[in-house]
Short mmCIF file of C-alpha atoms and ligand atoms in Angstrom, two decimals:
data_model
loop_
_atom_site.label_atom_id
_atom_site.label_comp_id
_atom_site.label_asym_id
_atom_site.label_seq_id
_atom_site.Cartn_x
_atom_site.Cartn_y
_atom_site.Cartn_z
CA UNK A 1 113.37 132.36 87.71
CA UNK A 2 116.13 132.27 84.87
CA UNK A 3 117.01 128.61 85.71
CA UNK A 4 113.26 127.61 85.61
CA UNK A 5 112.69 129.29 82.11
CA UNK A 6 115.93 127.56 80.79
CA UNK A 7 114.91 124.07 81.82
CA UNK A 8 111.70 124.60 80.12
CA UNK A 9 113.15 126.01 77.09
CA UNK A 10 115.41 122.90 76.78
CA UNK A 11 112.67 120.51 77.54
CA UNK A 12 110.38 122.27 74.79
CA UNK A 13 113.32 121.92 72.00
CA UNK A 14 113.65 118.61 72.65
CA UNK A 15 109.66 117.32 73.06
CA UNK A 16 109.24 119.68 69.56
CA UNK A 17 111.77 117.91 67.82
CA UNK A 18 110.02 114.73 68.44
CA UNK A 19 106.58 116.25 67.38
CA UNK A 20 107.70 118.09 64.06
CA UNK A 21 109.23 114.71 62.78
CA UNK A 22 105.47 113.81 61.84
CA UNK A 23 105.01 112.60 58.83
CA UNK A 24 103.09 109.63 57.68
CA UNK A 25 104.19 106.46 59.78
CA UNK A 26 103.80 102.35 58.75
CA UNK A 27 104.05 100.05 61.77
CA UNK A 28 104.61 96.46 61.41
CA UNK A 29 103.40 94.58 64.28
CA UNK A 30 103.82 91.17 65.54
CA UNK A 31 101.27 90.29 67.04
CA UNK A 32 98.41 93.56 67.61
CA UNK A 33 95.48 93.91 69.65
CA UNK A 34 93.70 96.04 67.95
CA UNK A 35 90.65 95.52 70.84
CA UNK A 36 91.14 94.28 74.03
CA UNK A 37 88.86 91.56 75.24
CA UNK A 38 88.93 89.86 71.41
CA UNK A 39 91.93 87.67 70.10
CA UNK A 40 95.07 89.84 68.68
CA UNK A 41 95.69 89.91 65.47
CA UNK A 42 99.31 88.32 63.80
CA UNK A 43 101.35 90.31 61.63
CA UNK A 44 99.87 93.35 60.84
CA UNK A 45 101.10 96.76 59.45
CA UNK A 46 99.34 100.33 60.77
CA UNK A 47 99.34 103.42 59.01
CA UNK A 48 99.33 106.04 60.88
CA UNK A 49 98.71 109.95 59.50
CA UNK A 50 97.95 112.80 61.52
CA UNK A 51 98.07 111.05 64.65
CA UNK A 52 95.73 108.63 63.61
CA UNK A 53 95.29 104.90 62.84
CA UNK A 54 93.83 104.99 59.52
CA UNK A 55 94.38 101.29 58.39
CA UNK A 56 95.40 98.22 59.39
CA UNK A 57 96.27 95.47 56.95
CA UNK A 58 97.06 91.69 57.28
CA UNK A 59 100.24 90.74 56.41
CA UNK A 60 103.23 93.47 56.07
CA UNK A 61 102.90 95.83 52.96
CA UNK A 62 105.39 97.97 52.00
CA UNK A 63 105.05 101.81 51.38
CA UNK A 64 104.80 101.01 47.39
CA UNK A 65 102.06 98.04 47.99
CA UNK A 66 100.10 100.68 49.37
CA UNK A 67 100.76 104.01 47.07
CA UNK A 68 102.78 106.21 49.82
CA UNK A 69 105.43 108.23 49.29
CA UNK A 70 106.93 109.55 52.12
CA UNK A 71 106.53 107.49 55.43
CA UNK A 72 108.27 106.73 58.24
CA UNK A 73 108.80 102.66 59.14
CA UNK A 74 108.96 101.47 62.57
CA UNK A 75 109.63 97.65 62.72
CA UNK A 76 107.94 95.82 65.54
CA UNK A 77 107.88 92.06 64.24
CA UNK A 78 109.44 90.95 67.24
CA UNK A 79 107.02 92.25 69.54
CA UNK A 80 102.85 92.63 71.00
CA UNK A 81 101.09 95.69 70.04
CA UNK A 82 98.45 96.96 72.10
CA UNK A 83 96.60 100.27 72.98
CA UNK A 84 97.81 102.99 75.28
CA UNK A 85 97.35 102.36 78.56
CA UNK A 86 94.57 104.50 80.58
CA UNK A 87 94.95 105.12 84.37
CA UNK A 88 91.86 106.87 85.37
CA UNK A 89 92.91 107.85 88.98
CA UNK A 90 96.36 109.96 89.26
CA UNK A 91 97.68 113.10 90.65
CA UNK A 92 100.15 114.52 88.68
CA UNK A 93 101.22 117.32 91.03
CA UNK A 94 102.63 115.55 93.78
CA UNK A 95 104.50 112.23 95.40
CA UNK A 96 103.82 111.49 98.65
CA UNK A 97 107.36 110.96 100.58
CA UNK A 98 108.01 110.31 103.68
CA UNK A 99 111.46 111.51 103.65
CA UNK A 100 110.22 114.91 102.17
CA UNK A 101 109.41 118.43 104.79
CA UNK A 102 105.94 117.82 105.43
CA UNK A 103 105.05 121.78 104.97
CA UNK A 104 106.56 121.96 101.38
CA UNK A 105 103.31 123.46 100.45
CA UNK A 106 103.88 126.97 102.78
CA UNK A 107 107.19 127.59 101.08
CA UNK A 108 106.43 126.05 97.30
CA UNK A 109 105.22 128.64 94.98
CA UNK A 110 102.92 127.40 92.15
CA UNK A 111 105.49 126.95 89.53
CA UNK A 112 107.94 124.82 92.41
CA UNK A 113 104.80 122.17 92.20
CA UNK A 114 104.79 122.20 88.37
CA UNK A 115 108.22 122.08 87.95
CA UNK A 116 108.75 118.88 90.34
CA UNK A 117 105.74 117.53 88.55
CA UNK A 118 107.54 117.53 84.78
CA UNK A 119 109.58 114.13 85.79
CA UNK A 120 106.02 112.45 87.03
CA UNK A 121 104.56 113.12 83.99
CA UNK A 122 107.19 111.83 81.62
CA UNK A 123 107.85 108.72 84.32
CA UNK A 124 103.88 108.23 83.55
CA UNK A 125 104.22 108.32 79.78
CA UNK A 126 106.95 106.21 79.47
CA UNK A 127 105.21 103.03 80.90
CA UNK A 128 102.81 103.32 78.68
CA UNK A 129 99.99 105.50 80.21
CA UNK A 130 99.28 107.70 77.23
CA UNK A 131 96.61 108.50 79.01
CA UNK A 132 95.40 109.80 83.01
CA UNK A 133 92.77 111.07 84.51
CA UNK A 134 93.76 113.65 87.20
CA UNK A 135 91.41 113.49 90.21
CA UNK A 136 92.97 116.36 92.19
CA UNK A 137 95.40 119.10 92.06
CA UNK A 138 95.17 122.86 92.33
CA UNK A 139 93.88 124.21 89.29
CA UNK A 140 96.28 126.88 88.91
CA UNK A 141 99.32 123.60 88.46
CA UNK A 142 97.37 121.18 86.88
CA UNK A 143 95.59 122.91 84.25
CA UNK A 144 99.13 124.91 83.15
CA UNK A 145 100.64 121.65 83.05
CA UNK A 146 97.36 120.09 80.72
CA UNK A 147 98.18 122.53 78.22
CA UNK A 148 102.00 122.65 78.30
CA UNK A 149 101.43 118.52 77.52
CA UNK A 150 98.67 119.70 74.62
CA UNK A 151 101.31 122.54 73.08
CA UNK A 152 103.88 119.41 73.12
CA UNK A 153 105.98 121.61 74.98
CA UNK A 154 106.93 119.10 77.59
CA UNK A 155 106.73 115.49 77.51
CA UNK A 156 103.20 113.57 78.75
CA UNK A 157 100.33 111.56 78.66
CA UNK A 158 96.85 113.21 77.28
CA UNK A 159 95.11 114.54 81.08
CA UNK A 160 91.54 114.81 81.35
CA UNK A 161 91.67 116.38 84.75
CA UNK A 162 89.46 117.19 88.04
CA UNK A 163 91.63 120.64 89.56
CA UNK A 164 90.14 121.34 92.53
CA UNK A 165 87.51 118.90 95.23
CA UNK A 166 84.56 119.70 95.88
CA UNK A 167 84.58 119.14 99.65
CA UNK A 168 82.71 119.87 102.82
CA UNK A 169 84.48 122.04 105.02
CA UNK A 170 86.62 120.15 107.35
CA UNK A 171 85.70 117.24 104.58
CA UNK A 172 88.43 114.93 103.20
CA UNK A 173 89.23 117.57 100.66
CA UNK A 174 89.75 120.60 103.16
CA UNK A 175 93.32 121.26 104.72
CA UNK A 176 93.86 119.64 108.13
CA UNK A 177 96.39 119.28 110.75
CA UNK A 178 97.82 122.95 111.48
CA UNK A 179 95.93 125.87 113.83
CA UNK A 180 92.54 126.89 112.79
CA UNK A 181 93.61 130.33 111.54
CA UNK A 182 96.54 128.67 109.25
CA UNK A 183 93.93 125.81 107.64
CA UNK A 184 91.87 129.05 107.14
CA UNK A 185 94.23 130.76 105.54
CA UNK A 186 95.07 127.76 102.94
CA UNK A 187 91.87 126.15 103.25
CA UNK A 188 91.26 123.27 99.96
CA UNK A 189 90.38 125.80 97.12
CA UNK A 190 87.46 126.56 95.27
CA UNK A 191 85.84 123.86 95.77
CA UNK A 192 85.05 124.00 99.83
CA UNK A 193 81.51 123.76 100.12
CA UNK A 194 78.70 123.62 102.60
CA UNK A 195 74.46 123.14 101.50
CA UNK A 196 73.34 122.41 98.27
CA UNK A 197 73.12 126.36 96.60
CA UNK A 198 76.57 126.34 97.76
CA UNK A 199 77.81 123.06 96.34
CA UNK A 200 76.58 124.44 93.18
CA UNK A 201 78.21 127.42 93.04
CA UNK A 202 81.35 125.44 93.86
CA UNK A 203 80.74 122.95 90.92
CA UNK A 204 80.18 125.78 88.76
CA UNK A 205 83.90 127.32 89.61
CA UNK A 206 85.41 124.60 89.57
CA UNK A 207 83.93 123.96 85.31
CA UNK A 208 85.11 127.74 85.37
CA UNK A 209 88.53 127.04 86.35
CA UNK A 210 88.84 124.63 83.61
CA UNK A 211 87.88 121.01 85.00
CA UNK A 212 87.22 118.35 82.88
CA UNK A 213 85.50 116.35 85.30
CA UNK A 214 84.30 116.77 88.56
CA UNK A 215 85.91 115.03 92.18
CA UNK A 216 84.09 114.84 95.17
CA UNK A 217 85.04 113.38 98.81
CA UNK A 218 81.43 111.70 99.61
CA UNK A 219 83.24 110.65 102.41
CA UNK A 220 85.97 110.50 105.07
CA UNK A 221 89.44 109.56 103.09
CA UNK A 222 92.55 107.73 104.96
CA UNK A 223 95.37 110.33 104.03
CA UNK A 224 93.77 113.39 105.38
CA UNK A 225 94.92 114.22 108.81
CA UNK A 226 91.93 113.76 111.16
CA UNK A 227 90.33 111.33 113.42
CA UNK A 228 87.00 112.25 111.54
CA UNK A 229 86.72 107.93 109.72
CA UNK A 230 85.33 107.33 106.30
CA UNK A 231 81.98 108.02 106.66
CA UNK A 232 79.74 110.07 104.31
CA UNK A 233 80.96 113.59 104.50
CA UNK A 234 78.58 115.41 101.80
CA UNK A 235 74.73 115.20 102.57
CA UNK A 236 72.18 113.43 100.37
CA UNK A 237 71.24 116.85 99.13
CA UNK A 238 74.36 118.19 98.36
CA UNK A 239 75.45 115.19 96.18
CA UNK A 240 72.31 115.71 93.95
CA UNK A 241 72.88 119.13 93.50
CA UNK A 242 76.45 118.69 92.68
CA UNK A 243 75.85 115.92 90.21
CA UNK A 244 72.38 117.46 88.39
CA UNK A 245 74.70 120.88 88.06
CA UNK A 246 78.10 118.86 86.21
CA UNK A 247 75.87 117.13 84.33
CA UNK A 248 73.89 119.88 83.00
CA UNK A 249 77.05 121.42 81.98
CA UNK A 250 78.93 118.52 80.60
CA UNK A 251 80.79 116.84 83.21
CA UNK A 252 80.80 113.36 84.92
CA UNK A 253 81.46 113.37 88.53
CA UNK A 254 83.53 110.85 90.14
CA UNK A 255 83.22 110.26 93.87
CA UNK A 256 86.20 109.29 96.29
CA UNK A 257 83.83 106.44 98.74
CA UNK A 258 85.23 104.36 102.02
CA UNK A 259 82.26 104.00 104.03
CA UNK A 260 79.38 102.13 102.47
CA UNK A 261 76.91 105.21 103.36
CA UNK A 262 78.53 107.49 101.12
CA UNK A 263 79.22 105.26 98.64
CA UNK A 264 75.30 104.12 98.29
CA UNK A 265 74.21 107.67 98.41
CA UNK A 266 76.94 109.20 95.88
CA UNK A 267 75.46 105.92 93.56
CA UNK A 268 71.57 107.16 94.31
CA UNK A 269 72.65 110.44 93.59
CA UNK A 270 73.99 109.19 89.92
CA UNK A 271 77.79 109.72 89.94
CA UNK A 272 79.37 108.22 87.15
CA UNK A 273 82.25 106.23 88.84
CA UNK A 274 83.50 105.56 92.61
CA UNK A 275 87.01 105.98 93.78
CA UNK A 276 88.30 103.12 96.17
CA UNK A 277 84.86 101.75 97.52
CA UNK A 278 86.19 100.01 100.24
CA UNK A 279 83.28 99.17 102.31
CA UNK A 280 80.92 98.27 99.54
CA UNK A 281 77.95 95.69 100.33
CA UNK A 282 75.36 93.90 99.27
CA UNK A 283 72.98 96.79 98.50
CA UNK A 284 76.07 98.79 96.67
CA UNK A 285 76.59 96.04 94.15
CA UNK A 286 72.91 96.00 93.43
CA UNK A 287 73.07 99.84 93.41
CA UNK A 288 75.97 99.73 90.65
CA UNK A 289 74.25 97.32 88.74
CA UNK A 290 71.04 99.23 88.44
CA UNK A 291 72.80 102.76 87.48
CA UNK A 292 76.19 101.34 85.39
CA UNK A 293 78.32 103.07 87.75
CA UNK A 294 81.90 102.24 87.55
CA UNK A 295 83.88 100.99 90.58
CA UNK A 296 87.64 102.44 90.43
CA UNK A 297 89.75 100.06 92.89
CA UNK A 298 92.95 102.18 93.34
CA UNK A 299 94.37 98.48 95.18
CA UNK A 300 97.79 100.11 94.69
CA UNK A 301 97.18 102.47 97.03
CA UNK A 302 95.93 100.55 99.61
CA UNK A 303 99.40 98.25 99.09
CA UNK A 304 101.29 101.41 99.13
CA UNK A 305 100.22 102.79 102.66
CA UNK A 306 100.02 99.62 103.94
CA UNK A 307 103.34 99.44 103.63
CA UNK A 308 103.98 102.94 104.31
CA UNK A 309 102.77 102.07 107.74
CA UNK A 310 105.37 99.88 108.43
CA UNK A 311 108.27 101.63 107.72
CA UNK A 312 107.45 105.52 108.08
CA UNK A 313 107.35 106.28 112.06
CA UNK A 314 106.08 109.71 111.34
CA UNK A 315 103.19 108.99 109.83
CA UNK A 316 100.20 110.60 111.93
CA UNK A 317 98.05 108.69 113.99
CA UNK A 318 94.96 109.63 112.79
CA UNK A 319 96.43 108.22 109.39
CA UNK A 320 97.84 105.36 110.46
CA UNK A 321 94.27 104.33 112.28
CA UNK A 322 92.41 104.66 109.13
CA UNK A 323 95.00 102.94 107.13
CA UNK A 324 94.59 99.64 109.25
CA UNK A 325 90.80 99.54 109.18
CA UNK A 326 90.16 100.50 105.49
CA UNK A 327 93.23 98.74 103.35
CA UNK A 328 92.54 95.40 104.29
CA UNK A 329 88.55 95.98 102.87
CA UNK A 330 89.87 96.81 99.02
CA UNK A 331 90.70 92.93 98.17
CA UNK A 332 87.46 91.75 99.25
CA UNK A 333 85.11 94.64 97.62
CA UNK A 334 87.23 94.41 94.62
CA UNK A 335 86.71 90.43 94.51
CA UNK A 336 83.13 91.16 95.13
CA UNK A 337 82.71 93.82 92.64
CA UNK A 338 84.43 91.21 89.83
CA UNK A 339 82.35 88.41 90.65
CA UNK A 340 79.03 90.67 90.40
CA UNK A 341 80.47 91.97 86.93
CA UNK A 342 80.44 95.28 88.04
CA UNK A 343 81.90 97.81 85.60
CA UNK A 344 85.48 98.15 87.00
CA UNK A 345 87.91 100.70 85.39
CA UNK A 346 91.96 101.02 86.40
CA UNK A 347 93.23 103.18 88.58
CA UNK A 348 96.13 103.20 90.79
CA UNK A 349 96.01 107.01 92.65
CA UNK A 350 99.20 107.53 91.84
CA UNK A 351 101.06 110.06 93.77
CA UNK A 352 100.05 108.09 96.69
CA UNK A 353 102.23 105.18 94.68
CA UNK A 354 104.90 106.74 92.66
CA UNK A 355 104.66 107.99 89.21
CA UNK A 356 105.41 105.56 86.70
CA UNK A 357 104.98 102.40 88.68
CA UNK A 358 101.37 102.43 87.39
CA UNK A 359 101.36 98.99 86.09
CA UNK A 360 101.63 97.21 89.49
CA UNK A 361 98.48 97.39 89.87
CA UNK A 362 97.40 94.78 87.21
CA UNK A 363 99.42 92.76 89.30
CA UNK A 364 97.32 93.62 92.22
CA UNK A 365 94.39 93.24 89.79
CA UNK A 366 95.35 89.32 88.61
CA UNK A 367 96.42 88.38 91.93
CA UNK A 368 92.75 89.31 93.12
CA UNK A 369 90.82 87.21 90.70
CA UNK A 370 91.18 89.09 87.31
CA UNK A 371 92.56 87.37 84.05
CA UNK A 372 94.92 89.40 82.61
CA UNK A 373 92.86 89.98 79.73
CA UNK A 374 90.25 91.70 81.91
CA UNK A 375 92.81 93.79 83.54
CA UNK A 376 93.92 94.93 80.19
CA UNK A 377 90.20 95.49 78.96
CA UNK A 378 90.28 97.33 82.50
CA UNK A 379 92.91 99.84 81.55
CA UNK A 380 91.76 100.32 77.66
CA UNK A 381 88.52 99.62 76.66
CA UNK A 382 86.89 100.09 79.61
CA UNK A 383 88.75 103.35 80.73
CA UNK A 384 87.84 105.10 77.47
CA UNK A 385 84.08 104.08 78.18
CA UNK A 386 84.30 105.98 81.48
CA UNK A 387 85.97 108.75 80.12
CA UNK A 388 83.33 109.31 77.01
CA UNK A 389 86.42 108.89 75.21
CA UNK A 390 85.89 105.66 73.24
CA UNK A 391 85.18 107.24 69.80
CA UNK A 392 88.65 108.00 70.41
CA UNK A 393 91.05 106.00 72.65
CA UNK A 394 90.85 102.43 74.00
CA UNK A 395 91.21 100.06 71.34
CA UNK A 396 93.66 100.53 67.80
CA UNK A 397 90.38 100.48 65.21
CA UNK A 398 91.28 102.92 62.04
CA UNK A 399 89.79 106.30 63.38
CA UNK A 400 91.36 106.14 66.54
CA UNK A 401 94.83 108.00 68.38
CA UNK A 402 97.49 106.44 67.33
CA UNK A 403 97.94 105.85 71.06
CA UNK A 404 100.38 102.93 71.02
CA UNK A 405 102.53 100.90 73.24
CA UNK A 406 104.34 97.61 72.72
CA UNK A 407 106.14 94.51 75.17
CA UNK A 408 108.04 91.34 74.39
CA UNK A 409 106.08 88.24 75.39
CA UNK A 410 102.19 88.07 75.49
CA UNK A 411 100.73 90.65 78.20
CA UNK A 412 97.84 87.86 78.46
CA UNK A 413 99.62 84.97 79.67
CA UNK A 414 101.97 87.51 81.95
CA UNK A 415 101.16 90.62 82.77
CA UNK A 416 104.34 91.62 84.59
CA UNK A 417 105.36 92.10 80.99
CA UNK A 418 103.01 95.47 81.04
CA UNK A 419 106.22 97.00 83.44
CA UNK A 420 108.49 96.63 80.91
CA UNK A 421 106.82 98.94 77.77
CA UNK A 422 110.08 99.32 75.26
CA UNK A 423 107.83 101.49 73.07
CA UNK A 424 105.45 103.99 73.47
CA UNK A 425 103.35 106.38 70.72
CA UNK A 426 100.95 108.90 71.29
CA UNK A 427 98.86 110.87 68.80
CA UNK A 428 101.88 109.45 66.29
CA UNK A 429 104.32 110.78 67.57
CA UNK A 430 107.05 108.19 69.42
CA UNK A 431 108.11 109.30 73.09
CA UNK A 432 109.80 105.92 73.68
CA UNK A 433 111.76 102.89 72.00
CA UNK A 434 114.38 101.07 72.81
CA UNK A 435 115.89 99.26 70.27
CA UNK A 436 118.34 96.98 72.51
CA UNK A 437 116.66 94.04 73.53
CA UNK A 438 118.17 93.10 76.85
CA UNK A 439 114.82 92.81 78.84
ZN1 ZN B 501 93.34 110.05 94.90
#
């Protein structure tokens, strides 16, 4: 208990030193793309106040040439200036490990999962994700851990998070793999639910327990322990009645989809985005088209179990089975989805990858037909649409964050250079920068 408290006393003291240091800030950038998808600018200089862009001139003026007094100056000549990066499919809470004890979770108290989580968070942040959306975690971690991040009392990226599934019972989002009276006992939260009146009870928790948006398993997922596939797991009626309810009271509803039923019928329904869409055909493209629903790859994770497979000989079979019929699918229904110009935002599910190795998947993204500059209009512009957070992140026009990040080279011509962030703002405030320029 002590021990706990100190470590997050010492973290505090050190994130609040950062965050008091704010006063009015002039960046001089390179080369800045102040909206991804149009040509960057050259030589530009931001002022930043309050956390916020407020202008951007050509050229670099000095504090006098524009009638400041007190500002900070952060020289970034030598380098490309664009947007915080947006991941809009992580969980914060957890790594999977294959070295780890498999039933962690019966001896980890809450506060065990959010104190392993601090280090995922910052990893996050430092790459340049200033900002994740959290599609699943116990609400009584990942909220804590929301506002901890808001107070600037430890160190990570803005979360706009899920908390609990909403789940059928024995669904993808239930507990599986231990005696029927244990999975009972620690059955998947508040939002277990069977029928639409009870869906909407659960949605209506869920809100109540603080969710920013809503998660549902429409179907069967590969990384829950049971032989039951990927096949629509919520019925026709209980998807409406979950997505009329979050709607009603604010919230879009993203749907993890495998099997092509579910994902059809969580589209018809009118969820805002689907997770993974493996199995996606002809009628789902037309189906996305005709709503705007956005298509979430997650191709990292798919890489990330495939490979799992091979080297972890404990993995259950009932995983390993679903891993080798679903993986393979993402590359083609993400190739199909990009031809069709469906809207596709990024997301790695990270925490099935590990924290901070986010940017792999743009590499996953290029090497699958995407320019670069798509991938990054992917992870910005795109992400904030998805979100509803565009008024506010996703591009560097004056009225936005000053959500900032910054690489050697141009991202667009190489966008391995997006795993090597040297600096990294958020809200104005600088979490990262390395001033040695080895890399
Ligand atoms: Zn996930």
């Amino acid at each position: 208990m002590k021990t706990a408290a100190l470590t997050l006393n010492f973290l505090a003291l050190t994130v609040a030193l950062a965050a008091y240091g704010q006063v009015d800030t002039l960046i001089y950038g390179g080369t800045v793309l102040v909206t991804p998808g149009e040509k960057p600018l050259q030589a530009q200089t931001l002022l930043i106040e309050k956390g916020q862009i407020v202008r951007i001139d050509s050229g670099y003026k000095s504090a006098l040439e524009l009638e400041l007094n007190d500002v900070d100056v952060i020289d970034l000549k030598d380098s490309y200036l664009l947007p915080g990066l947006i991941d809009m499919h992580v969980h914060l809470t957890f790594e999977r490990d294959p070295n780890a004890n498999p039933h962690r979770w019966l001896t980890q108290e809450d506060a065990d999962q959010a104190l392993t989580a601090l280090p995922y968070l910052a990893r996050t942040l430092n790459a340049g994700f200033t900002t994740v959306r959290d599609l699943g975690g116990s609400y009584k971690v990942i909220f804590p851990l929301k506002r901890a991040v808001n107070a600037h009392t430890i160190k990570g990226p803005r979360i706009f998070a899920a908390g609990d599934f909403i789940s059928a019972s024995g669904g993808h989002g239930d507990l599986h793999g231990y005696r029927h009276d244990v999975t009972e006992l620690f059955t998947g939260g508040l939002g277990i639910c069977n029928g639409a009146d009870d869906c909407r009870r659960a949605v209506r928790e869920v809100i109540k327990s603080g969710a920013d948006v809503i998660k549902i398993t429409a179907t069967g997922g590969v990384l829950s322990n049971t032989a039951a596939g990927v096949k629509q797991q919520l019925t026709d009626a209980e998807l409406r009645a979950i997505v009329e309810t979050a709607h009603r009271l604010g919230r879009k509803v993203t749907a993890h989809a495998h099997g092509t039923d579910g994902i059809n019928a969580a589209i018809r329904a009118g969820v805002d985005s689907i997770e993974h869409g493996s199995y996606l055909n002809k009628e789902s493209i037309t189906l996305f088209k005709k709503h705007g629903t956005y298509l979430v790859p997650t191709l990292l994770a798919g890489a990330t179990v495939t490979e799992e497979v091979l080297t972890n000989p404990a993995m259950p079979p009932a995983i390993v089975d679903k891993v080798k019929q679903v993986a393979p699918l993402m590359e083609s229904a993400f190739r199909s989805a990009l031809k069709h110009r469906i809207n596709i935002a990024f997301g790695t599910d990270s925490g099935v990858s590990k924290h901070g190795d986010n940017s792999k998947e743009f590499a996953l993204m290029v090497r699958y037909g995407m320019t670069p500059q798509q991938a990054i209009v992917s992870a910005t512009r795109s992400a904030a649409q998805l979100l509803g957070q565009q008024n506010r992140i996703g591009d560097l026009e004056p009225g936005k964050y000053a959500d900032i990040i910054a690489v050697k080279g141009d991202p667009e011509q190489n966008i391995q250079l997006l795993s090597k962030v040297h600096f990294v703002m958020k809200e104005g405030v600088v979490y990262k920068h390395e001033k040695s320029h080895s890399d």
